[in-house]
CSV table of C-alpha atoms in Angstrom, one decimal:
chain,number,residue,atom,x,y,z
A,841,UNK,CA,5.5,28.0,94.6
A,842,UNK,CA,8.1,29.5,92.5
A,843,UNK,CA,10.4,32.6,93.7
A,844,UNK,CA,9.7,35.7,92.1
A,845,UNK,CA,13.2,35.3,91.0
A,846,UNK,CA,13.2,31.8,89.0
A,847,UNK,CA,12.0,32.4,85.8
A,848,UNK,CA,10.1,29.7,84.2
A,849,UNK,CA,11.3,30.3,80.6
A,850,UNK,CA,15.0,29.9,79.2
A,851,UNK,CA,15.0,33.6,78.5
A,852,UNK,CA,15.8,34.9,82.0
A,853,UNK,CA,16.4,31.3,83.6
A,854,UNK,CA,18.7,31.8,86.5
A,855,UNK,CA,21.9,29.8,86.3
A,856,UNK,CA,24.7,29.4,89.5
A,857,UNK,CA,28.2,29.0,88.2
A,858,UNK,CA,30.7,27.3,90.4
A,859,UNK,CA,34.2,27.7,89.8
A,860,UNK,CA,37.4,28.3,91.9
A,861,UNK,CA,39.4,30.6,88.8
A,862,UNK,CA,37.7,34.2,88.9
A,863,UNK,CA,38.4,34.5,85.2
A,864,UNK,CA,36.2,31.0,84.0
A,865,UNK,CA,33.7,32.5,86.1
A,866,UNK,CA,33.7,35.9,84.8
A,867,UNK,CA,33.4,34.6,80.8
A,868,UNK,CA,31.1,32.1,81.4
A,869,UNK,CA,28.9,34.7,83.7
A,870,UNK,CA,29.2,37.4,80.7
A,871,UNK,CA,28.1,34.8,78.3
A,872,UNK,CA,24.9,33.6,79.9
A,873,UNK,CA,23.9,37.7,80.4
A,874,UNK,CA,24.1,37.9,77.1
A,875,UNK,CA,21.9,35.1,76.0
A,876,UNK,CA,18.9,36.3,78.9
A,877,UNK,CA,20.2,34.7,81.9
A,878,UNK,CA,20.5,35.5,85.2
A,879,UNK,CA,23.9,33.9,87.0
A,880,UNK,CA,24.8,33.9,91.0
A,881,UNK,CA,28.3,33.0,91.7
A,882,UNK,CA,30.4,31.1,93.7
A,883,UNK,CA,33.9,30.5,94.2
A,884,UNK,CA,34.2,27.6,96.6
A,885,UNK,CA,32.0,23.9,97.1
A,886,UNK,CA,30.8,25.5,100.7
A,887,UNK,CA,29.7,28.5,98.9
A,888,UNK,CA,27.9,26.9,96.2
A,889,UNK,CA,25.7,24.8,98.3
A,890,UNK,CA,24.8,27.9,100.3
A,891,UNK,CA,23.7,29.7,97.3
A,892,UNK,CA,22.0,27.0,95.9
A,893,UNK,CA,19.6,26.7,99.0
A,894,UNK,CA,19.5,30.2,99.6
A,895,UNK,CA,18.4,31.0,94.8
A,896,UNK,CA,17.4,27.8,94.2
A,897,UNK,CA,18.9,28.6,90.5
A,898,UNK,CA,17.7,26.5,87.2
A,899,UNK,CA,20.8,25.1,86.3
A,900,UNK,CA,23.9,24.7,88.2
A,901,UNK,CA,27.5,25.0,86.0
A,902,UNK,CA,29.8,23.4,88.5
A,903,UNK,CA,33.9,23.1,88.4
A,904,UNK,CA,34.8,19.6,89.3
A,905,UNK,CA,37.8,20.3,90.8
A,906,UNK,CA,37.1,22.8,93.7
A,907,UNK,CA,39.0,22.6,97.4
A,908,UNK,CA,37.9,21.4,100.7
A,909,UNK,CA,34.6,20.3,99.1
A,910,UNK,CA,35.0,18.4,95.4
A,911,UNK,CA,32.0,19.5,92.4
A,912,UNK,CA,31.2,15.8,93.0
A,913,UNK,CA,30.2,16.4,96.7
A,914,UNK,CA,28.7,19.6,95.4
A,915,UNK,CA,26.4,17.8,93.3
A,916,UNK,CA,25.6,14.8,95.2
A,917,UNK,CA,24.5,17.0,98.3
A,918,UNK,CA,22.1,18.9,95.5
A,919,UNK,CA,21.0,15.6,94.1
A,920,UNK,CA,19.7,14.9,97.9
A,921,UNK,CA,17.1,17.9,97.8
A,922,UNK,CA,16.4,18.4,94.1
A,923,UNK,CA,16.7,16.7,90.8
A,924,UNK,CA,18.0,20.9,89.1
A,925,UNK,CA,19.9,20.0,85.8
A,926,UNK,CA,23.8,19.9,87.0
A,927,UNK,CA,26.8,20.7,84.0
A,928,UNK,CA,30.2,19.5,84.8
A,929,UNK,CA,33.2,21.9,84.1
A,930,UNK,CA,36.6,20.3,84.2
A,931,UNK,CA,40.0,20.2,83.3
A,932,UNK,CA,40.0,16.1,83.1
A,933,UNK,CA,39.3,14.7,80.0
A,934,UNK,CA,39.5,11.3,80.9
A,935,UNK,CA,36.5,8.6,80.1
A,936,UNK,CA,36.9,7.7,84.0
A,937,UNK,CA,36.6,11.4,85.3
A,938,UNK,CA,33.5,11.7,82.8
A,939,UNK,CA,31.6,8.9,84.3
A,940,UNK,CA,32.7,9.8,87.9
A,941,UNK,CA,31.0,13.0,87.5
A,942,UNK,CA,28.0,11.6,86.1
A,943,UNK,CA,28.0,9.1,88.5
A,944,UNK,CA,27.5,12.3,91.2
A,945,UNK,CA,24.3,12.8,89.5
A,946,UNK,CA,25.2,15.5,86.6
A,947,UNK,CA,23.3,15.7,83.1
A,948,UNK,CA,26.0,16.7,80.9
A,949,UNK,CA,29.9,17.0,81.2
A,950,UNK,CA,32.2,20.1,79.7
A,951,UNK,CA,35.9,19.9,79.5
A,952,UNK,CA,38.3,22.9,79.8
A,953,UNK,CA,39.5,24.7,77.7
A,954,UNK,CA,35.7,25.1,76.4
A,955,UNK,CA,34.4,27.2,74.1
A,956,UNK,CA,31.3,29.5,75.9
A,957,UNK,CA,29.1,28.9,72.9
A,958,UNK,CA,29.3,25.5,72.6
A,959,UNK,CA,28.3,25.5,76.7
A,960,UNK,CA,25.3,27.8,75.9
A,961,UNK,CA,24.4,25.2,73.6
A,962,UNK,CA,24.6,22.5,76.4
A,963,UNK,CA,22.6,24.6,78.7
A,964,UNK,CA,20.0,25.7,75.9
A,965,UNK,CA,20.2,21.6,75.3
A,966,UNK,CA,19.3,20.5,78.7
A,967,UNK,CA,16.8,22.9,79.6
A,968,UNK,CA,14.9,22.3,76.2
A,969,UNK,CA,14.6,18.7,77.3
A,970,UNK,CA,13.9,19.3,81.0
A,971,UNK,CA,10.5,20.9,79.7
A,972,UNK,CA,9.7,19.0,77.0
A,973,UNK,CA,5.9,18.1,78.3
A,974,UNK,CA,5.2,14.5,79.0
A,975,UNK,CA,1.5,13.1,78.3
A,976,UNK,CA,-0.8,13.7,80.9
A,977,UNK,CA,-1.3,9.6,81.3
A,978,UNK,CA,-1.7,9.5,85.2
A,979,UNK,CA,0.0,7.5,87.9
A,980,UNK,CA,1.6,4.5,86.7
A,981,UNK,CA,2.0,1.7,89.4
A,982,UNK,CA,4.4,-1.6,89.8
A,983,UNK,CA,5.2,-3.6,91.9
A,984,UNK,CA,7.1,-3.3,95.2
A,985,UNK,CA,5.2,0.2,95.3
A,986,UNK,CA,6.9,2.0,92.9
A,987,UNK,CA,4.7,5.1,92.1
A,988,UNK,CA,5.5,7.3,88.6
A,989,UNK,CA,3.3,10.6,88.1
A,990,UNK,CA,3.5,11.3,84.8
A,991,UNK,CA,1.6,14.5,85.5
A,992,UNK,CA,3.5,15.8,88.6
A,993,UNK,CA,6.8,14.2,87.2
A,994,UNK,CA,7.1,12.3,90.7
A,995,UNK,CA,8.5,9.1,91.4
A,996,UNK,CA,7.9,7.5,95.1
A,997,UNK,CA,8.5,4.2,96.4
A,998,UNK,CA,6.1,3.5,99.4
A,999,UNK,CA,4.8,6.7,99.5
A,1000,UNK,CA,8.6,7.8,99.8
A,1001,UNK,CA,9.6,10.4,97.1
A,1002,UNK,CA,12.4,9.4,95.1
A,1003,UNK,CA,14.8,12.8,93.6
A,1004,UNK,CA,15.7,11.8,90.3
A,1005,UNK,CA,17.8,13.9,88.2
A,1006,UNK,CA,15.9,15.0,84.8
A,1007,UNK,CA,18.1,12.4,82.9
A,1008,UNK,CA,17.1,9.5,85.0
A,1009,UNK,CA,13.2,10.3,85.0
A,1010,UNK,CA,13.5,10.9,81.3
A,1011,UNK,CA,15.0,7.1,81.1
A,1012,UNK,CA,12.7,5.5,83.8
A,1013,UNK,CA,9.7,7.6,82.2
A,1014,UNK,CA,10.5,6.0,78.4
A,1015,UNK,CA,10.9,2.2,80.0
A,1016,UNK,CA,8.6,2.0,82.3
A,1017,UNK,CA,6.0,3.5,79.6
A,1018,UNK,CA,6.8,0.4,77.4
A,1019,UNK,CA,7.6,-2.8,79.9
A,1020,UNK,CA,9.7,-5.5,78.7
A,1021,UNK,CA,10.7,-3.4,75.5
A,1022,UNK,CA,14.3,-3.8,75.0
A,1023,UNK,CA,16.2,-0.1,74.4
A,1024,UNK,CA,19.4,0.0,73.0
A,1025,UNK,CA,21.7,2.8,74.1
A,1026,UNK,CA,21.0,4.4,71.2
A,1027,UNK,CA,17.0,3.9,71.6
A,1028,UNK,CA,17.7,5.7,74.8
A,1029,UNK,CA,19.7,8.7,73.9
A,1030,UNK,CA,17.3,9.0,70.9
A,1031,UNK,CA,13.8,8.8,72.2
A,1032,UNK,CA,14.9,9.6,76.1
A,1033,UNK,CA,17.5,12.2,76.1
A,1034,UNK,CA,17.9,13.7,72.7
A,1035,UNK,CA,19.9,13.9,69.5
A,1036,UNK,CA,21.7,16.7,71.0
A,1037,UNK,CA,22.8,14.4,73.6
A,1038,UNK,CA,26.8,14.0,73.5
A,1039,UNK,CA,27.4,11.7,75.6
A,1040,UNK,CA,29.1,7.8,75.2
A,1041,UNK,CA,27.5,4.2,76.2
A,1042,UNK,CA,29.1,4.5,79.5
A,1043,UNK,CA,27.4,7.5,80.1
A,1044,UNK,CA,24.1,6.5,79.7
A,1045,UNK,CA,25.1,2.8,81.6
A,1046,UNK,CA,26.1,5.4,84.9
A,1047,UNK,CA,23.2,7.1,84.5
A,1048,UNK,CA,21.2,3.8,84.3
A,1049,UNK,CA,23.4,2.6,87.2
A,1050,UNK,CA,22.5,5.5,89.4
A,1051,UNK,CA,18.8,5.1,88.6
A,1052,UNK,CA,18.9,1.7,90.0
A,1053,UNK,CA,20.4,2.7,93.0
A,1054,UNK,CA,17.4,5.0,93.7
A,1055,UNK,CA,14.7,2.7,92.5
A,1056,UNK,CA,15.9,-0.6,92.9
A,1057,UNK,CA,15.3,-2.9,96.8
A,1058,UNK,CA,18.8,-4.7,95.3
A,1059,UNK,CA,20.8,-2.9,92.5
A,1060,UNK,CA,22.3,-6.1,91.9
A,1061,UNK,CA,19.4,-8.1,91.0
A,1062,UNK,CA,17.1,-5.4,89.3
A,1063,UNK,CA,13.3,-6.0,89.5
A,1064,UNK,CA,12.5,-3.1,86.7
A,1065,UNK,CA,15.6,-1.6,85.0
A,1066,UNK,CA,16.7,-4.9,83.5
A,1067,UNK,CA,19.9,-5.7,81.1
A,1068,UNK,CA,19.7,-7.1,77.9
A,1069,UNK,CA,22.6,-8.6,77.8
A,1070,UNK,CA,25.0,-7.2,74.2
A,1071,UNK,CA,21.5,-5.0,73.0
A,1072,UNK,CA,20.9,-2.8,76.3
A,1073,UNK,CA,17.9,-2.4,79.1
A,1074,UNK,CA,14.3,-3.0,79.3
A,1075,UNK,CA,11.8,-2.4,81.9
A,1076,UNK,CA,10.1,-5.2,83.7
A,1077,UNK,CA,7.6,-5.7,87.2
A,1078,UNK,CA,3.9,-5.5,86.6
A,1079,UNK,CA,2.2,-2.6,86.2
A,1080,UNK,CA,-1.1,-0.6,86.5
A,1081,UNK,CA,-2.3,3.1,84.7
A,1082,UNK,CA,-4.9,5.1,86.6
């Protein structure tokens, strides 16, 4: 059931912004109001989780570098009860701190100084392809139990639920539609994630990497997110449609 307070739309969508400077919070707060959002604040990683069980927001806008508890722990505790679109703030620019934040399970990746339109258009950007509709094609089953509901936009393992962030599913969803089709990186930000995707190779390789850490009985040796190696991934395991 949705809260009377999460909008389905964009128009109204409720966003949480995490940030430990008032002032970034402030802007970025006054921005989103003005486009039809709805924002809840917080200034602190303990905070943030609290308010993110307590709103259950769309989106979350969370600062990287917070106190006792980082934006990375942030997210990762939210990636262990939901799969909400996360956006990175931060003040490190560096390829590394990029794909550490990803890693954490985040769908996109703003560095500071930013300019608040240019983060609308990242929000508008990730939302837009978070409901993008999917065929209505059924379950699709592989081996080792791996379950993907193309209807519900579930995946489970065993009958265990996997939470996937909407990047990953997106990825899985595209590969798994198409077994033993090999995706370039650039096949996969184009058909999976979107032109307006900005983000580099090793970008879409963490996500990859994380959604083989979910999936896979031994990341190492994948059984259905495979590597191509020098042209990119392709999905393998047999497979079923109901």
């Amino acid at each position: 059931m949705i809260a009377e307070n999460r909008p389905t739309v964009i128009n109204g969508t409720t966003v949480l912004v995490v940030d430990d400077e008032p002032k970034i919070v402030e802007v970025v707060c006054s921005y989103l109001e003005k486009n039809g959002y709805k924002t809840i604040t917080a200034h602190s990683g303990e905070e943030a989780i609290e308010k993110f069980k307590a709103h259950q927001p769309d989106l979350v806008v969370l600062d990287l570098m917070l106190g006792v508890i980082s934006g990375e722990e942030v997210c990762n505790q939210i990636r262990r009860i939901s799969s909400v679109p996360v956006i990175m703030l931060t003040a490190k620019a560096d390829e590394e701190s990029m794909v550490a934040g990803l890693s954490s399970g985040a769908d996109d990746y703003v560095t500071k100084p930013f300019s608040p339109r240019q983060l609308i258009a990242r929000i508008n950007a990730v939302l837009r392809r978070v409901s993008q509709n999917q065929p209505l094609t059924g379950k699709m089953t592989f081996a080792q139990g791996l379950v993907i509901d193309t209807v519900a936009h579930t995946v489970s393992s065993k009958d265990q639920i996997i939470n996937l962030t909407p990047s990953e599913y997106k990825l899985l969803d595209l590969m798994a539609r198409h077994p033993g089709r090999c995706f370039s990186r650039a096949d996969l930000v184009e058909f999976a994630l979107g032109y307006d995707f900005d983000g580099l190779d090793r970008a879409v390789d963490s996500h990859i990497k994380n959604l083989r850490q979910k999936i896979e009985s031994d990341p190492k040796r994948p059984l259905y997110i495979q590597t191509v190696f020098g042209v990119g991934y392709r999905f393998g395991g047999g497979s079923s449609c109901d």
